[in-house]
CSV table of C-alpha atoms and ligand atoms in Angstrom, one decimal:
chain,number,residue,atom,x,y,z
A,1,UNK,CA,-30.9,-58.8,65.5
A,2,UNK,CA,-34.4,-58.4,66.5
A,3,UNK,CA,-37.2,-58.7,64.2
A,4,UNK,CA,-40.8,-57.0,65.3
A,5,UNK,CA,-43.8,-58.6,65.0
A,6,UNK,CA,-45.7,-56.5,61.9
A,7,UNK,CA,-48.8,-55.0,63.1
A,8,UNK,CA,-51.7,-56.2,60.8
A,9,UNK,CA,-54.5,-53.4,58.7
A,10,UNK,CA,-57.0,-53.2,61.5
A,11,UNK,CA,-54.6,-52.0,64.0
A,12,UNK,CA,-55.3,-48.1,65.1
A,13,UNK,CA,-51.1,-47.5,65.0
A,14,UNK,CA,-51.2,-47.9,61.3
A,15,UNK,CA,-54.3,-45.5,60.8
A,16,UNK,CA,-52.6,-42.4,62.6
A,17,UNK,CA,-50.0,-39.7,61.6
A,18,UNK,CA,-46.8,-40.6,62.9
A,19,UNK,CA,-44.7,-37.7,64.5
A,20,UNK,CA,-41.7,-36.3,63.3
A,21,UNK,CA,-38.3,-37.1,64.8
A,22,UNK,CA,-36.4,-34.2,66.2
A,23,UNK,CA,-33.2,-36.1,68.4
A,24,UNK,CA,-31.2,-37.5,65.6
A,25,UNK,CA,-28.4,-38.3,68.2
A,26,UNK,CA,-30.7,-40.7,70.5
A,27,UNK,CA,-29.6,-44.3,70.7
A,28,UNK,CA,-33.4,-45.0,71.0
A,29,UNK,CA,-33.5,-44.0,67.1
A,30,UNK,CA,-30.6,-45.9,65.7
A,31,UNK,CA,-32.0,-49.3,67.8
A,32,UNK,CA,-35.2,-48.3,66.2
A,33,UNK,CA,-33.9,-47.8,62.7
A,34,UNK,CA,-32.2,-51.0,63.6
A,35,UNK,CA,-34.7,-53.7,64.6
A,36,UNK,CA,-37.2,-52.4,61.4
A,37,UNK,CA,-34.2,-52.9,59.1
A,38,UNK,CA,-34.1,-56.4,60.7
A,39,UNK,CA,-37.6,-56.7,60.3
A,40,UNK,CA,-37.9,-56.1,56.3
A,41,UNK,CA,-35.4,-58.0,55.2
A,42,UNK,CA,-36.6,-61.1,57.8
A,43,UNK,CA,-40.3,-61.1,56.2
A,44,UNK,CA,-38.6,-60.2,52.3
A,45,UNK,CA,-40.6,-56.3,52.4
A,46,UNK,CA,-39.0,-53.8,50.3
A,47,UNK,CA,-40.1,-50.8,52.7
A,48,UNK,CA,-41.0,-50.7,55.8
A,49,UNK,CA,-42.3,-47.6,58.0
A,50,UNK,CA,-42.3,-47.3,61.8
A,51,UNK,CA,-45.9,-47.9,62.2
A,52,UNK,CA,-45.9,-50.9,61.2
A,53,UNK,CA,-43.8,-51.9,64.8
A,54,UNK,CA,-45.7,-49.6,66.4
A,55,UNK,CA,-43.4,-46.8,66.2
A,56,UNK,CA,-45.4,-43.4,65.8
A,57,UNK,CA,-42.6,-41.7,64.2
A,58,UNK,CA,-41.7,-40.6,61.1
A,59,UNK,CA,-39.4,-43.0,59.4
A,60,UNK,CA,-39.0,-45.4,56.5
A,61,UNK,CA,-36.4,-48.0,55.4
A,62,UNK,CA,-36.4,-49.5,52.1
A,63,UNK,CA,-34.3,-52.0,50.2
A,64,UNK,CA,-34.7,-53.7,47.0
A,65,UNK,CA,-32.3,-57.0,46.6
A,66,UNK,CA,-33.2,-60.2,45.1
A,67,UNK,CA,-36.4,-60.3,46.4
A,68,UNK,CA,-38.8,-63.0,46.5
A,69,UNK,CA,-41.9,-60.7,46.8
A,70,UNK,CA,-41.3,-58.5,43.8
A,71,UNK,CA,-39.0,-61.0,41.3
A,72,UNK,CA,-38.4,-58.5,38.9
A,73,UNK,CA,-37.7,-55.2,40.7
A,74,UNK,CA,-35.5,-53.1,40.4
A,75,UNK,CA,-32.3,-53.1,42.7
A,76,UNK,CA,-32.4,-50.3,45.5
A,77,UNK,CA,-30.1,-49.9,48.0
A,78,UNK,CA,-30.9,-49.8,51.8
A,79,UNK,CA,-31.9,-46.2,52.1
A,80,UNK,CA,-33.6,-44.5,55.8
A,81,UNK,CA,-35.9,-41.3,55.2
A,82,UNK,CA,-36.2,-39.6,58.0
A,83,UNK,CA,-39.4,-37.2,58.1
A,84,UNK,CA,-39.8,-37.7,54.4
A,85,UNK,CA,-41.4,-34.9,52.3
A,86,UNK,CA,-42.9,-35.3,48.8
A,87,UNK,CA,-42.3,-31.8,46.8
A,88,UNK,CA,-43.3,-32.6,43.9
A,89,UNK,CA,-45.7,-35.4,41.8
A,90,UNK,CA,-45.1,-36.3,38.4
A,91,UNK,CA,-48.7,-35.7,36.3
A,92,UNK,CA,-48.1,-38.9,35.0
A,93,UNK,CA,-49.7,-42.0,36.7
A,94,UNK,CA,-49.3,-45.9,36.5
A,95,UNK,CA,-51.0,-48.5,37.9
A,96,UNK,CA,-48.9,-51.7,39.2
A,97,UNK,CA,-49.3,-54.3,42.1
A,98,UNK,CA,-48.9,-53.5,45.3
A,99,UNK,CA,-48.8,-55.7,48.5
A,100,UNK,CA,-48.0,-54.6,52.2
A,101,UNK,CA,-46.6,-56.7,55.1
A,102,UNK,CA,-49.2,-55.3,57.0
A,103,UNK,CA,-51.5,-57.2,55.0
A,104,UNK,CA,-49.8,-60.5,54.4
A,105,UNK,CA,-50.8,-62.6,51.2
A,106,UNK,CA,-52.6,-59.8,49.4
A,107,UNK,CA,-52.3,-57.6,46.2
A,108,UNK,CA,-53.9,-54.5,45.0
A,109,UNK,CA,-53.3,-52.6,42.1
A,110,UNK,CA,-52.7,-49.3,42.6
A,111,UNK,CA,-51.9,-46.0,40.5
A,112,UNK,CA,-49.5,-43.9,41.5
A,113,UNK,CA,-46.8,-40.8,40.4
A,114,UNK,CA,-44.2,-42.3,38.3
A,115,UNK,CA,-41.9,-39.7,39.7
A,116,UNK,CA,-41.4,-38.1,42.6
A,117,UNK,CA,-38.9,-35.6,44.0
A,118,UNK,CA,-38.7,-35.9,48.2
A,119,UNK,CA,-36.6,-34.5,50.9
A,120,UNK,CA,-35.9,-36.2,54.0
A,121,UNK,CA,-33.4,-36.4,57.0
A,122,UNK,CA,-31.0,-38.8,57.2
A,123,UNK,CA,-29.6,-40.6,59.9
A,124,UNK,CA,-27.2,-37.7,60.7
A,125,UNK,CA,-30.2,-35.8,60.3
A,126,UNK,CA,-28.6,-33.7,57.2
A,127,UNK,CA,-30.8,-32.9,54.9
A,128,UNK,CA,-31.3,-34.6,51.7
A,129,UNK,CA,-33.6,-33.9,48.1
A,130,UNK,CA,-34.1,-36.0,45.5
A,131,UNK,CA,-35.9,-37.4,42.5
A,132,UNK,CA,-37.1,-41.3,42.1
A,133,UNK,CA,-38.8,-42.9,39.7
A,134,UNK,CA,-40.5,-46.2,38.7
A,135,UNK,CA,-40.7,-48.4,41.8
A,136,UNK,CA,-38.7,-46.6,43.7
A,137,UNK,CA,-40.9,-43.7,43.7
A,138,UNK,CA,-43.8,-46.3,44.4
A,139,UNK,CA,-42.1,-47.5,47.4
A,140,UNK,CA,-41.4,-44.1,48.5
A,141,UNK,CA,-45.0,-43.1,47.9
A,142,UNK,CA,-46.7,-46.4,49.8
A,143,UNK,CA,-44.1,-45.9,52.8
A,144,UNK,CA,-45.0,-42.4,53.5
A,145,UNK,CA,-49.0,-43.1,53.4
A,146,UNK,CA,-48.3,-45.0,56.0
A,147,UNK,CA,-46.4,-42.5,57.8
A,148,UNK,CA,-50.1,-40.5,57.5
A,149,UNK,CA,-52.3,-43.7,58.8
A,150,UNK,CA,-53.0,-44.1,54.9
A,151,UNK,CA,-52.8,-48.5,53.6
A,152,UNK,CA,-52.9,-49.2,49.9
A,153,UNK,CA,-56.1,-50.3,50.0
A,154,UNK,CA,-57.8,-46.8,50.5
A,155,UNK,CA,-55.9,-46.0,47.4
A,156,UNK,CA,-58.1,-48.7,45.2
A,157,UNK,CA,-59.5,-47.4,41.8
A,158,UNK,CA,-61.6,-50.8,42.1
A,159,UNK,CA,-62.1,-53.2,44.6
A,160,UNK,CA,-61.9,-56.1,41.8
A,161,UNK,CA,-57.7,-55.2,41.5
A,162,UNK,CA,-57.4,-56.3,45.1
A,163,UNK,CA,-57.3,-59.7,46.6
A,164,UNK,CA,-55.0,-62.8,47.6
A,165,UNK,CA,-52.3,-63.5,45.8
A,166,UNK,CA,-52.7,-66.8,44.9
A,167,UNK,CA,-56.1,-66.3,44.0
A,168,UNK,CA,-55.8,-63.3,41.2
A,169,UNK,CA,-55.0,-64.1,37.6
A,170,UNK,CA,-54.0,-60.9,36.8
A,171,UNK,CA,-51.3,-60.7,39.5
A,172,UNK,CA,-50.1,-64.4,38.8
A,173,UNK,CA,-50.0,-63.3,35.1
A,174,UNK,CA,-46.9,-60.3,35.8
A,175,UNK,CA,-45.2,-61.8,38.4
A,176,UNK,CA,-44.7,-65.3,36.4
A,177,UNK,CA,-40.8,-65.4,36.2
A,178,UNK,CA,-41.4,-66.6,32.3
A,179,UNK,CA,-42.6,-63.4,31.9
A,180,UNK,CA,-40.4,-60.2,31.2
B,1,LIG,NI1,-46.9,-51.3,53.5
């Protein structure tokens, strides 16, 4: 098990495009895939994308279990998009909180696609299509920004729905366990 120091907002890796992967038979790839598993589940993310170990290539895992971060998600099991696509946007929009483990302790609220249909490689580089919605396709939509140098916080409607957890009522106020 090895779990990768995440690189922090400020760090030029997260602010580039990542390249695409084109040997799907490398053991490089399947260590790599590997250690960033290792590395979301050790700091309780529910995506992570290559960037953020400094990987400029164009992957993202995600996995939604009983997590500490987001207490009232939605289950999703471990999934790995390779060179993820998104075809297709739903019109409509939400806004929910967001937070990154490449910016530890902080929130923003962000509006995003409820739905989105993607296509992507998977580890046996077949090709795969589908259609997400609710936090799954937010997930989705947050790991492949980063996958194009893109953090949540360049997504802000308003810099006053952005800030440290602990220190923003509105946050608090959803993510209270009392609270359905
Ligand atoms: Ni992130």
């Amino acid at each position: 098990m090895t779990v990768i120091n995440v690189l922090k907002m400020g760090d030029p890796c997260l602010a580039v495009k990542s390249k695409p992967v084109v040997d799907f038979k490398s053991n490089e790839l399947q260590m790599n895939i590997a250690d960033m598993i290792d590395t979301m589940r050790h700091y309780q993310g529910v995506g992570l994308a290559a960037p953020q170990i400094g990987l400029s290539q164009q992957i993202i895992v995600l996995e939604v279990a009983d997590n500490s971060r987001y207490p009232q998600a939605q289950s999703i099991k471990l999934d790995i998009l390779i060179n993820p696509v998104i075809l297709q946007f739903s019109e409509q929009k939400e806004a929910a909180w967001e937070g990154c483990l490449s910016l530890p302790g902080m929130r923003g609220r962000i509006t995003r696609s409820v739905s989105i249909t993607y296509q992507a490689r998977n580890l046996a580089g077949e090709q795969v299509k589908q259609t997400v919605k609710d936090f799954h396709a937010r997930i989705i939509q947050h790991e492949i920004d980063h996958l194009n140098g893109i953090l949540y916080p360049q997504r802000l409607n308003d810099l006053a729905e952005f800030g440290f957890e602990e220190s923003l009522p509105a946050f608090q106020q959803i993510n209270r366990p009392d609270v359905n």
